[in-house]
Tab-separated table of C-alpha atoms and ligand atoms in Angstrom:
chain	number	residue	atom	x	y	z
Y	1	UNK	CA	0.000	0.000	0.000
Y	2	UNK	CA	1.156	3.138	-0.510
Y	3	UNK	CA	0.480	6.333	1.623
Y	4	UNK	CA	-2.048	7.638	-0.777
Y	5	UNK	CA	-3.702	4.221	-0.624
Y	6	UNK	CA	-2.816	4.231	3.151
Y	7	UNK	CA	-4.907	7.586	3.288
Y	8	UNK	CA	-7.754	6.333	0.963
Y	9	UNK	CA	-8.065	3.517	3.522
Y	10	UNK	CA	-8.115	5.873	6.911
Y	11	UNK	CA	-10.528	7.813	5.724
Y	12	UNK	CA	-12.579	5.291	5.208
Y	13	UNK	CA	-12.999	4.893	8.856
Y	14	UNK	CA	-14.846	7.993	9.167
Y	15	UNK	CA	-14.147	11.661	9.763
Y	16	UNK	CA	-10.625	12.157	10.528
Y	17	UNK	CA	-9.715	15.928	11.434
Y	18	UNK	CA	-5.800	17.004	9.875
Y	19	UNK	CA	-4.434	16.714	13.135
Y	20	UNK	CA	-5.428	12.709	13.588
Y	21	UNK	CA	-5.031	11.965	10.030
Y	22	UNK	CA	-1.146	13.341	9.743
Y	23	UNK	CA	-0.631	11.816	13.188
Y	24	UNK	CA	-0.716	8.534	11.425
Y	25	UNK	CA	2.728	9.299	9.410
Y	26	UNK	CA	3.881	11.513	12.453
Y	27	UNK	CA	7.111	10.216	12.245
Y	28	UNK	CA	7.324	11.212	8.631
Y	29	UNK	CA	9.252	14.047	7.686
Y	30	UNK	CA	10.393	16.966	10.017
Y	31	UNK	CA	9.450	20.602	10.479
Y	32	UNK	CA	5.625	20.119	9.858
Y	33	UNK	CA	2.742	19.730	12.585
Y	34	UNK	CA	0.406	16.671	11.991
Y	35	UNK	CA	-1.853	19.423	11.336
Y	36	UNK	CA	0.118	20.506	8.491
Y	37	UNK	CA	1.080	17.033	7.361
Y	38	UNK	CA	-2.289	15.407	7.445
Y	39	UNK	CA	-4.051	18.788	5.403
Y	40	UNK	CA	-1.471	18.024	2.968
Y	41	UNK	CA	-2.293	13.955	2.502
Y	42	UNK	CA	-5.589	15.031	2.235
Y	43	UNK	CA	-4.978	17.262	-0.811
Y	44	UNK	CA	-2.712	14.996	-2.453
Y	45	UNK	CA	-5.341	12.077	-1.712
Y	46	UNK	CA	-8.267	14.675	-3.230
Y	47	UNK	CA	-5.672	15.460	-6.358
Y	48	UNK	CA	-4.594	11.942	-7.004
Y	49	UNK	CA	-8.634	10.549	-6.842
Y	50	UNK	CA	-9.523	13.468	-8.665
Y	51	UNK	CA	-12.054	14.506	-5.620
Y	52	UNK	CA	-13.365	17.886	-4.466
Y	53	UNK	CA	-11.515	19.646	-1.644
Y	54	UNK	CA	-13.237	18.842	1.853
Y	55	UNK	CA	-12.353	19.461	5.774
Y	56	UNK	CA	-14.504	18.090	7.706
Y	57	UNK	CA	-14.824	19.771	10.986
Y	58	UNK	CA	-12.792	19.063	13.709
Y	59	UNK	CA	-15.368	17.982	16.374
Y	60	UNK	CA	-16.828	15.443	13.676
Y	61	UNK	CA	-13.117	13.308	13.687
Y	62	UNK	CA	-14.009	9.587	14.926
Y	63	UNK	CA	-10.874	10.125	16.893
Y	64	UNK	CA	-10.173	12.742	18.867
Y	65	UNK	CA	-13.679	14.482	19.053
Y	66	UNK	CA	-11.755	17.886	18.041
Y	67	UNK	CA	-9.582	17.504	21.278
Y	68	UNK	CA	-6.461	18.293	18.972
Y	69	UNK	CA	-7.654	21.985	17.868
Y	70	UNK	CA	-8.527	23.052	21.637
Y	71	UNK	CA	-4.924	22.991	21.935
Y	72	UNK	CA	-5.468	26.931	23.265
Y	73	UNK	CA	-8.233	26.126	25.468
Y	74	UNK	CA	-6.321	23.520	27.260
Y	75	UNK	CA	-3.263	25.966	27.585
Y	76	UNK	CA	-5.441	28.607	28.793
Y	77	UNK	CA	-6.748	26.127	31.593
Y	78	UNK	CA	-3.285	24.956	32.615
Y	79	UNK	CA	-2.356	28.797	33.255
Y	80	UNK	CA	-5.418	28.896	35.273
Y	81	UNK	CA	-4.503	25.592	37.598
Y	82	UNK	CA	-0.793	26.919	37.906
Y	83	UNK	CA	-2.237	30.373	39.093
Y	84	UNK	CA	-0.149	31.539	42.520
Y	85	UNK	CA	2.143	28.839	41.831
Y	86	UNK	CA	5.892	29.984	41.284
Y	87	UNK	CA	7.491	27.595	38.879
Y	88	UNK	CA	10.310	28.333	35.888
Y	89	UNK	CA	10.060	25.064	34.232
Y	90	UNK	CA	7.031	22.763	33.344
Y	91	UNK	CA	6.141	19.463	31.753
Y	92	UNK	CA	2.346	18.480	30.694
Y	93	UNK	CA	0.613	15.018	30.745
Y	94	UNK	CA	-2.243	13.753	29.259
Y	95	UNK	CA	-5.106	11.207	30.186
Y	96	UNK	CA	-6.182	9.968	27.569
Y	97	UNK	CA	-9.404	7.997	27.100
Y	98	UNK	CA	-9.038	4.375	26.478
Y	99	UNK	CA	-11.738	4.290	23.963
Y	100	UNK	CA	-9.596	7.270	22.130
Y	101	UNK	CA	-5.809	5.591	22.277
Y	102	UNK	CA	-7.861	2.077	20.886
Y	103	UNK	CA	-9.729	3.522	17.696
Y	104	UNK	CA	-6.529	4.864	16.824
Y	105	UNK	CA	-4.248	1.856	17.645
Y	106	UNK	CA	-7.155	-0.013	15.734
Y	107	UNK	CA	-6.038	1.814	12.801
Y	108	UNK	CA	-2.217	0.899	13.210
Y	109	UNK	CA	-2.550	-2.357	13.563
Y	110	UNK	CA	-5.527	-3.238	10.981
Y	111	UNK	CA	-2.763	-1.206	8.319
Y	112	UNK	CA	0.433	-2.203	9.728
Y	113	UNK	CA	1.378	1.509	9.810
Y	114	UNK	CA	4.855	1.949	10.655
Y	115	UNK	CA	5.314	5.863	11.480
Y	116	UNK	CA	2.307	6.906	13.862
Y	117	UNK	CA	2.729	8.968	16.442
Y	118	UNK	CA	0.487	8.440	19.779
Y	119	UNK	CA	-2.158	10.814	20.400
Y	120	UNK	CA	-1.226	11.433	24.033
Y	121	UNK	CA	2.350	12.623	22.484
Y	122	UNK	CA	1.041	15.746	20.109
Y	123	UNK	CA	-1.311	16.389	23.286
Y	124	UNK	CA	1.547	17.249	25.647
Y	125	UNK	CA	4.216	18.968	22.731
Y	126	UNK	CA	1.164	21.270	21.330
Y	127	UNK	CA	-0.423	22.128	24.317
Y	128	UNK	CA	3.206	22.699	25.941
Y	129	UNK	CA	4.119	25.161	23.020
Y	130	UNK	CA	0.913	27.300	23.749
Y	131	UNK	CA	1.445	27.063	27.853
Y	132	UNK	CA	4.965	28.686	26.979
Y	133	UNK	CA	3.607	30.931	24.546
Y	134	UNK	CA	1.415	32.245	27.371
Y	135	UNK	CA	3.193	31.998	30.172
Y	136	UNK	CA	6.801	32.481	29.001
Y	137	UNK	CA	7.752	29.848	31.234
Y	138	UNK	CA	9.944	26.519	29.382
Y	139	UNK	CA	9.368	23.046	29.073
Y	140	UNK	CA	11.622	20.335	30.787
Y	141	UNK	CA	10.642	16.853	30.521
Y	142	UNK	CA	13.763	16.011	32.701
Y	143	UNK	CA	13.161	18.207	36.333
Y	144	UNK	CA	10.013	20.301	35.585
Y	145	UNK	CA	9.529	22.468	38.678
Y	146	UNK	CA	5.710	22.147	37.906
Y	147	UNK	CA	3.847	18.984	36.335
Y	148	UNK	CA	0.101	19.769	34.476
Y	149	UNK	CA	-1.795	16.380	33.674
Y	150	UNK	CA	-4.810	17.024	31.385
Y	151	UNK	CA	-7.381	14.502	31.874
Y	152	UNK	CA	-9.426	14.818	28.837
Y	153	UNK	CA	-12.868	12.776	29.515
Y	154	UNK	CA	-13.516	15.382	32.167
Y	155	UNK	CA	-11.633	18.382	30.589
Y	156	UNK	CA	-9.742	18.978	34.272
Y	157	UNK	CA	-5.945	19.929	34.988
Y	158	UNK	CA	-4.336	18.475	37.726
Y	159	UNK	CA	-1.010	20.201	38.803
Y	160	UNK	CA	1.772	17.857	40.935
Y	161	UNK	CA	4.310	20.861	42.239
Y	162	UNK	CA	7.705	19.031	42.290
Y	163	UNK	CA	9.855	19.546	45.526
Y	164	UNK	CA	12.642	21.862	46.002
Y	165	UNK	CA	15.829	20.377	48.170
Y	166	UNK	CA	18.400	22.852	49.852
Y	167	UNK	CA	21.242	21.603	52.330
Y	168	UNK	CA	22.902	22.444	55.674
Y	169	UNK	CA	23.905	21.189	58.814
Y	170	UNK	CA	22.482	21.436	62.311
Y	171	UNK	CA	23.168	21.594	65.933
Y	172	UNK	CA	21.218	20.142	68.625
Y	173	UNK	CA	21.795	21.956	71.886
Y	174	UNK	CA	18.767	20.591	74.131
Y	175	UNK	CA	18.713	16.787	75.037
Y	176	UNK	CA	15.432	14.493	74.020
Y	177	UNK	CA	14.549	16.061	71.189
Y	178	UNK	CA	14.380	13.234	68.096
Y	179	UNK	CA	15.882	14.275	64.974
Y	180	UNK	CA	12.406	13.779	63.162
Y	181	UNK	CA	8.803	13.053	64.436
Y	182	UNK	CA	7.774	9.995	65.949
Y	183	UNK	CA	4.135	8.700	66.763
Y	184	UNK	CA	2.942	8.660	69.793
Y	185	UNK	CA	3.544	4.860	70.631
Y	186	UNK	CA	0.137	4.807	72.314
Y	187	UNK	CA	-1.885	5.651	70.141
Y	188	UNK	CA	0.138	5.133	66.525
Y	189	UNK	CA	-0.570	9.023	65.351
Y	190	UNK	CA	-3.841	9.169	65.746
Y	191	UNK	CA	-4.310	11.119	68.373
Y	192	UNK	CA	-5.142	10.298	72.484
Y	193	UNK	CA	-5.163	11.790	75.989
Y	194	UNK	CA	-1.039	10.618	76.409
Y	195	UNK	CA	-0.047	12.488	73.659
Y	196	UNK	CA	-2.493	15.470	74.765
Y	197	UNK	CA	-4.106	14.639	70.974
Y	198	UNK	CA	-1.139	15.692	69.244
Y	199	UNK	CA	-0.267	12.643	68.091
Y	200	UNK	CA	3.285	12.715	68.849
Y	201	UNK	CA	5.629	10.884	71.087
Y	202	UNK	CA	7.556	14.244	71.595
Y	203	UNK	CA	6.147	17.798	70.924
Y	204	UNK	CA	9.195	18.483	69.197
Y	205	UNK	CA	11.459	17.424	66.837
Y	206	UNK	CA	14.888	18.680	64.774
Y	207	UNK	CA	12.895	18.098	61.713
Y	208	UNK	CA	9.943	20.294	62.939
Y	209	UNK	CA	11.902	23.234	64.730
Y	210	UNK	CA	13.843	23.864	61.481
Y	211	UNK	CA	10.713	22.646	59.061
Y	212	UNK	CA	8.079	25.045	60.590
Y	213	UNK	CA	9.824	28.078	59.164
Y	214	UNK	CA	10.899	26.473	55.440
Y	215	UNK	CA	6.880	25.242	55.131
Y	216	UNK	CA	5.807	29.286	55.735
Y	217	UNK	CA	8.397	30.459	53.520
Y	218	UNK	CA	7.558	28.198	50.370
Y	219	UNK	CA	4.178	28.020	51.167
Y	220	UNK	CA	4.840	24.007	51.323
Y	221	UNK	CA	2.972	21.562	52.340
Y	222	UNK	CA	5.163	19.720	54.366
Y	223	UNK	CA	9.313	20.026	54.722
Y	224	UNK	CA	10.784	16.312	55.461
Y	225	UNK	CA	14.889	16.306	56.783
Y	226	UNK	CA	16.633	13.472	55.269
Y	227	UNK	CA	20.059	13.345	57.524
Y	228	UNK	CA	23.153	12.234	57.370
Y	229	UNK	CA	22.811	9.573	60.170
Y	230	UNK	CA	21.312	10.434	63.444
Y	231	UNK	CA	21.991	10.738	66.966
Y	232	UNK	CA	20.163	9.786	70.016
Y	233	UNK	CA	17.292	11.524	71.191
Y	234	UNK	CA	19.593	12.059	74.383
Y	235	UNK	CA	22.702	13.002	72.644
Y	236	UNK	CA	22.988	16.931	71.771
Y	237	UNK	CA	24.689	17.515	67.956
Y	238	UNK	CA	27.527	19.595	68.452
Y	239	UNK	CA	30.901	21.342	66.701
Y	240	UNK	CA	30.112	21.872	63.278
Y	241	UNK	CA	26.430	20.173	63.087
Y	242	UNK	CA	25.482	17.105	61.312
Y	243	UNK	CA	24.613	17.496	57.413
Y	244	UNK	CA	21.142	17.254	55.714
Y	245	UNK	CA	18.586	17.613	53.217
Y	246	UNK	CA	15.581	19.391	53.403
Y	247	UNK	CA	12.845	18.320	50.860
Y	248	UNK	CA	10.275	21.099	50.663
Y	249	UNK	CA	6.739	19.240	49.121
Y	250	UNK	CA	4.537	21.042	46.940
Y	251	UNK	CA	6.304	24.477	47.461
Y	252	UNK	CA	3.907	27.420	46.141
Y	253	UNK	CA	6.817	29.720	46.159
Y	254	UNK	CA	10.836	28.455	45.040
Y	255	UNK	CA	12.698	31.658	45.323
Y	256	UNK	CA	13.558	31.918	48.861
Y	257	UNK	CA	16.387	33.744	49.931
Y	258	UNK	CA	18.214	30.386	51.875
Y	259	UNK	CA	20.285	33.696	54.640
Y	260	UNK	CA	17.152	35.123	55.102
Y	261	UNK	CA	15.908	31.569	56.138
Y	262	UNK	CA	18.523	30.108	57.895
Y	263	UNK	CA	18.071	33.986	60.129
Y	264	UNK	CA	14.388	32.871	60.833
Y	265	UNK	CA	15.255	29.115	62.080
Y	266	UNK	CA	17.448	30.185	64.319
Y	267	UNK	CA	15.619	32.967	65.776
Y	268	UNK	CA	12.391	30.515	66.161
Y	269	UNK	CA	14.118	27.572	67.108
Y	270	UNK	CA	15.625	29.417	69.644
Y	271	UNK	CA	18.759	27.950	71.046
Y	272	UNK	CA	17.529	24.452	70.724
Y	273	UNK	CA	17.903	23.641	67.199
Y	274	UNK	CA	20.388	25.839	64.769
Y	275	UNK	CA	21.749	25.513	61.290
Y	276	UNK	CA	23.764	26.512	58.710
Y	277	UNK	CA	22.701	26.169	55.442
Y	278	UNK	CA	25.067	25.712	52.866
Y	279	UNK	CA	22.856	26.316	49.006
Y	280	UNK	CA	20.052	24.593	46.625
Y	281	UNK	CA	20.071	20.785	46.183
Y	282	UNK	CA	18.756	17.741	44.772
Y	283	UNK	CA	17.194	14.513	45.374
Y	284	UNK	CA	20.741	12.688	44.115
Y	285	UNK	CA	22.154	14.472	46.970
Y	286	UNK	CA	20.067	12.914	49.797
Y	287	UNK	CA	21.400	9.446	48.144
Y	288	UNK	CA	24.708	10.328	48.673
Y	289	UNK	CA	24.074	11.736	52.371
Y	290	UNK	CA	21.895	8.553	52.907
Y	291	UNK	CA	25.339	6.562	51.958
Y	292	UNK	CA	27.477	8.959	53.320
Y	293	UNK	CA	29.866	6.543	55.701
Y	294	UNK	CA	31.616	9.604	57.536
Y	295	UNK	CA	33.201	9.054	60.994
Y	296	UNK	CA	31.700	10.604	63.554
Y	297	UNK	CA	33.561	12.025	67.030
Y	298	UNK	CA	31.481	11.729	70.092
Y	299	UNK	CA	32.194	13.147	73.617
Y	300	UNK	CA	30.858	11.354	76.270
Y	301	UNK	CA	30.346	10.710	80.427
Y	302	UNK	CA	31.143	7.534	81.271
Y	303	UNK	CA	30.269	6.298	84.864
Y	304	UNK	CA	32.007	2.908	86.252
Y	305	UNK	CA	30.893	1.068	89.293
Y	306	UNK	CA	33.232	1.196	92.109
Y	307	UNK	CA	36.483	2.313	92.657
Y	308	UNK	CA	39.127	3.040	88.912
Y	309	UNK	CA	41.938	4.649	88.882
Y	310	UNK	CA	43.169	6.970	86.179
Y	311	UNK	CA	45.801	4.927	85.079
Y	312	UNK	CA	43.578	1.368	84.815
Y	313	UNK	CA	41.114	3.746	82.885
Y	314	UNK	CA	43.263	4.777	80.414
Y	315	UNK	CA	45.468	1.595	79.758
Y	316	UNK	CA	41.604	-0.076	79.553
Y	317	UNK	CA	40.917	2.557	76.536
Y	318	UNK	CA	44.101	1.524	74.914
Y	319	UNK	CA	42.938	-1.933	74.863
Y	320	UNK	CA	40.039	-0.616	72.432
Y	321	UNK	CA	41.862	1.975	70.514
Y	322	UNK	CA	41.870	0.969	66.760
Y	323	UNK	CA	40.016	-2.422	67.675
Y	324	UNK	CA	37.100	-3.736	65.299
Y	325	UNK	CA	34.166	-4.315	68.327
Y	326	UNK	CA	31.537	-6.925	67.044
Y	327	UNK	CA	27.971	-5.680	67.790
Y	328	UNK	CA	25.094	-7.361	68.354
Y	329	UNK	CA	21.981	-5.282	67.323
Y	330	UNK	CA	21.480	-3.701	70.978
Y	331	UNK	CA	18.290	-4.376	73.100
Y	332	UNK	CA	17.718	-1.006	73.331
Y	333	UNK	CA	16.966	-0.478	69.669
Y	334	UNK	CA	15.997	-4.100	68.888
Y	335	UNK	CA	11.990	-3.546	68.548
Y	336	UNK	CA	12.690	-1.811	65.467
Y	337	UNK	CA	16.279	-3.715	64.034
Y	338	UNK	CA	16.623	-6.564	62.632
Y	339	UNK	CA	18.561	-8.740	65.160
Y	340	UNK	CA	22.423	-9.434	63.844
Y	341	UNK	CA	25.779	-9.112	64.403
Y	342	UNK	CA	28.100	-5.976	62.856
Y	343	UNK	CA	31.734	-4.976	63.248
Y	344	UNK	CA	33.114	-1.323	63.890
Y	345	UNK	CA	36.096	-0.027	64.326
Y	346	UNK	CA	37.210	2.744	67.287
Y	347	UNK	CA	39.255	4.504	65.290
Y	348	UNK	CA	40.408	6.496	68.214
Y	349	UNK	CA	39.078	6.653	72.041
Y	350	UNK	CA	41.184	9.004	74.243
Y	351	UNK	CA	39.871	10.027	78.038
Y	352	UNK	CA	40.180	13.590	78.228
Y	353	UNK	CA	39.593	14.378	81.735
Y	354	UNK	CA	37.319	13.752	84.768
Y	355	UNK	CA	34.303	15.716	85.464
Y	356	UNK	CA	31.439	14.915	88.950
Y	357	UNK	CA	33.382	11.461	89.625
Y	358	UNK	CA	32.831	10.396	85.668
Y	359	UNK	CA	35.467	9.946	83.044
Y	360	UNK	CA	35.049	12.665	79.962
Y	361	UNK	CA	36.021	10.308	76.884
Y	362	UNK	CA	36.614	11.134	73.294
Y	363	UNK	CA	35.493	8.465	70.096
Y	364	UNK	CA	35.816	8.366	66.859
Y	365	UNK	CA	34.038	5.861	65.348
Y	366	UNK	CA	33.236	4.305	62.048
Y	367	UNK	CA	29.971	4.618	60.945
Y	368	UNK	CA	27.177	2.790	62.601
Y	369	UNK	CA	29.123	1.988	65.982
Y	370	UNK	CA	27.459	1.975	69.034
Y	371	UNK	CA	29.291	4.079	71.741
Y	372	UNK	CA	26.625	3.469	74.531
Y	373	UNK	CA	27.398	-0.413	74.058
Y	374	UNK	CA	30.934	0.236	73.537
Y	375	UNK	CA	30.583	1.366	76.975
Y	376	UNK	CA	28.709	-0.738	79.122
Y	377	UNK	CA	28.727	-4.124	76.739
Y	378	UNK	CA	24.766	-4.812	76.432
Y	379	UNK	CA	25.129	-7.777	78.555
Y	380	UNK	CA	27.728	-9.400	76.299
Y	381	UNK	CA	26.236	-8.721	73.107
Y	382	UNK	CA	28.785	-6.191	72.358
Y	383	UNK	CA	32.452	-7.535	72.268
Y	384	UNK	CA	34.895	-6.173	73.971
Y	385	UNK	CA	33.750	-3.460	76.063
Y	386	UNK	CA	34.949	-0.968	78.362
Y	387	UNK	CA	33.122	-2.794	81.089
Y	388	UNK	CA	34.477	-6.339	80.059
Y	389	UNK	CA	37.908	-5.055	79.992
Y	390	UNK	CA	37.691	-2.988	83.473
Y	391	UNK	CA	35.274	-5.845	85.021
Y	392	UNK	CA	32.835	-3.402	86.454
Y	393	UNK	CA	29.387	-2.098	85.306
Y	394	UNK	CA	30.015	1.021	83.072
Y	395	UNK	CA	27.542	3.468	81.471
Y	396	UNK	CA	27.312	6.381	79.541
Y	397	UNK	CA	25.548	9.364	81.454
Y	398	UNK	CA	25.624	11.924	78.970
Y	399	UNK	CA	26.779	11.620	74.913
Y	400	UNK	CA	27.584	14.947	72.144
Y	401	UNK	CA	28.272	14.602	68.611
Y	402	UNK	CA	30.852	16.315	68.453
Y	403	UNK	CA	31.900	15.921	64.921
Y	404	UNK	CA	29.874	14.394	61.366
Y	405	UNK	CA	32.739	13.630	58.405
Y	406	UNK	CA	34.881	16.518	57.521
Y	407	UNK	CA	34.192	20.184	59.014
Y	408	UNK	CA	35.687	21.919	56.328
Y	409	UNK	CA	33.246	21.554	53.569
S	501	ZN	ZN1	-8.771	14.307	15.455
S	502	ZN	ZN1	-1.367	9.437	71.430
């Protein structure tokens, strides 16, 4: 068949509007529309059969109803739905009808067309050119800020508002504050008299204190803080802070000055929580924090049973400087951890003075080693341990992060 024949036989399906008809050889040629390309068959078809010249109208085509010359309305509409939405770049969607995508797939297959292209695709590229046209805004199908899915059997625009990431590090300076919101164990969230009907385990968390402030400043809906680890709810975060992500969802507004930010944190989180934040980012980078295996330095109280005297102290912390310990997933965490064994090195343990009766001790550790185990040995399952070695009980009363990976980044 050839594509006269080919067009003889489409058309023969019913009324097929330009747009539908030179979708069918979209892949034909460059530098037309369909529209162009399919008024052009239909000529040729018309000269070579010797026919009068008709166009049938647009809403008549078996097809696409005429959906493919509202092109403008649909823009118009999208400009409407992204209304008080900041956004640079963009990317539209369609939904289209099943019904629609099978009469034309119909006519693929029943002709064994080989150069069609889908309905859904001159959708998105044609109503994309008019958005831009209106808005002045560009089209990115890679990292639209902004994402407008036409749904054509009910003629509505949905809009999906991408997130925005920025990064920083914080400090913790108060004690019991969890780095991001947990459930009130009670009742799971929902709300109950324990919780006082917040639904939280703790009224505050480092995710909130510094996420309160980013949600009013994008207009988000929510700000979640992917970090680079985490300490203890007990432990403060201190020295140069420990670094993060912030994802910012469904941000009305994306061109927040980060100094002017970081200013409000601080001044709301008031002592408790602070941060420096360190420029724009993106979702690669939380992968990379989420992997991140930095050392971290940790200063902590340790308190041992009965009498130790400076010099059995420190020779015990030799015995664990540079020493791979072999953890057992501690009881303390083990409701939520799978239940195995890991090895981590000290890379360095040094006492650094005495303060109320305790030792002050200094760790640096690889990622992912417990220092409270270290410590006091978690009943064996954490090999060897300060206590083991000295033969007395030993705890940790009071742990800082001192340092996260490298402080001069
Ligand atoms: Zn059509
Ligand atoms: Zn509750």
């Amino acid at each position: 068949m050839d594509i006269i024949e080919e067009v003889e036989a489409i058309l023969g399906y019913g009324d097929t509007c330009n747009h539908c008809l030179g979708r069918f050889f979209g892949k034909r040629s460059f530098g037309l529309t369909n529209d162009e390309r399919g008024r052009a068959l239909r000529i040729a078809h018309e000269i070579v059969t010797n026919r009068p010249h008709e166009e049938p109208a647009p809403e008549s085509c078996w097809i696409c109803g005429g959906e493919l010359s509202r092109t403008d309305a649909w823009a118009e509409r999208v400009v409407d739905a992204v209304g008080g939405i900041e956004f640079e770049t963009f990317l539209i969607g369609t939904r289209v009808p099943p019904l629609m995508a099978e009469s034309e797939e119909m006519v693929w297959s029943d002709l064994s067309l080989r150069d069609p292209e889908p309905l859904k695709a001159e959708m998105n590229r044609e109503v994309g050119k008019a958005v831009s046209g209106l808005s002045g805004k560009v089209a990115d199908l890679q990292r639209p800020d902004v994402v407008a899915i036409l749904d054509l059997s009910d003629e509505s625009v949905e809009v999906q508002v991408n997130p925005i990431f920025f990064a920083g590090r914080y400090m913790k300076y108060e004690r019991g504050i969890p780095q991001t919101h947990w459930d009130c164990r009670t009742c799971r969230g929902a709300g109950c008299e324990h919780c006082g009907f917040t639904g939280k385990q703790y009224a505050d968390s480092v995710e909130e204190l510094i996420g309160r402030p980013v949600i009013e400043a994008f207009g988000a809906g929510n700000a979640i803080l992917h970090g680079a680890g985490r300490e203890d709810i007990d432990a403060r975060m201190l020295g140069s802070g420990r670094p993060f992500v912030m994802e910012v969802e469904a941000p009305r507004k994306r061109s927040v000055d980060l100094e002017a930010l970081e200013a409000e944190i601080n001044r709301s989180a008031e002592g408790r929580v602070a941060v420096n934040l360190t420029g724009w980012a993106d979702r690669k980078m939380v992968q990379s924090l989420k992997s991140d295996k930095a050392h971290k330095k940790y200063r902590i109280l340790v308190e041992i049973d009965g009498p130790v005297t400076s010099d059995e102290f420190r020779t015990a912390l030799d015995q664990l400087n540079g020493v791979t310990i072999r953890q057992r997933t501690p009881r303390r965490v083990s409701h939520r951890r799978a239940d195995r064994v890991r090895e981590r090195q000290v890379i360095d343990i040094q006492c650094t003075g005495r303060i109320d009766g305790c030792y002050q001790v200094e760790v640096v550790g690889e990622a992912g080693l417990y220092i409270k185990e270290l410590v006091s040995g978690d009943d064996g399952r954490t090999t060897p341990s300060l206590a083991r070695i000295l033969g007395r009980t030993a705890g940790v009363v009071s742990l800082d992060v001192v340092q996260v990976g490298t402080t001069n980044e």
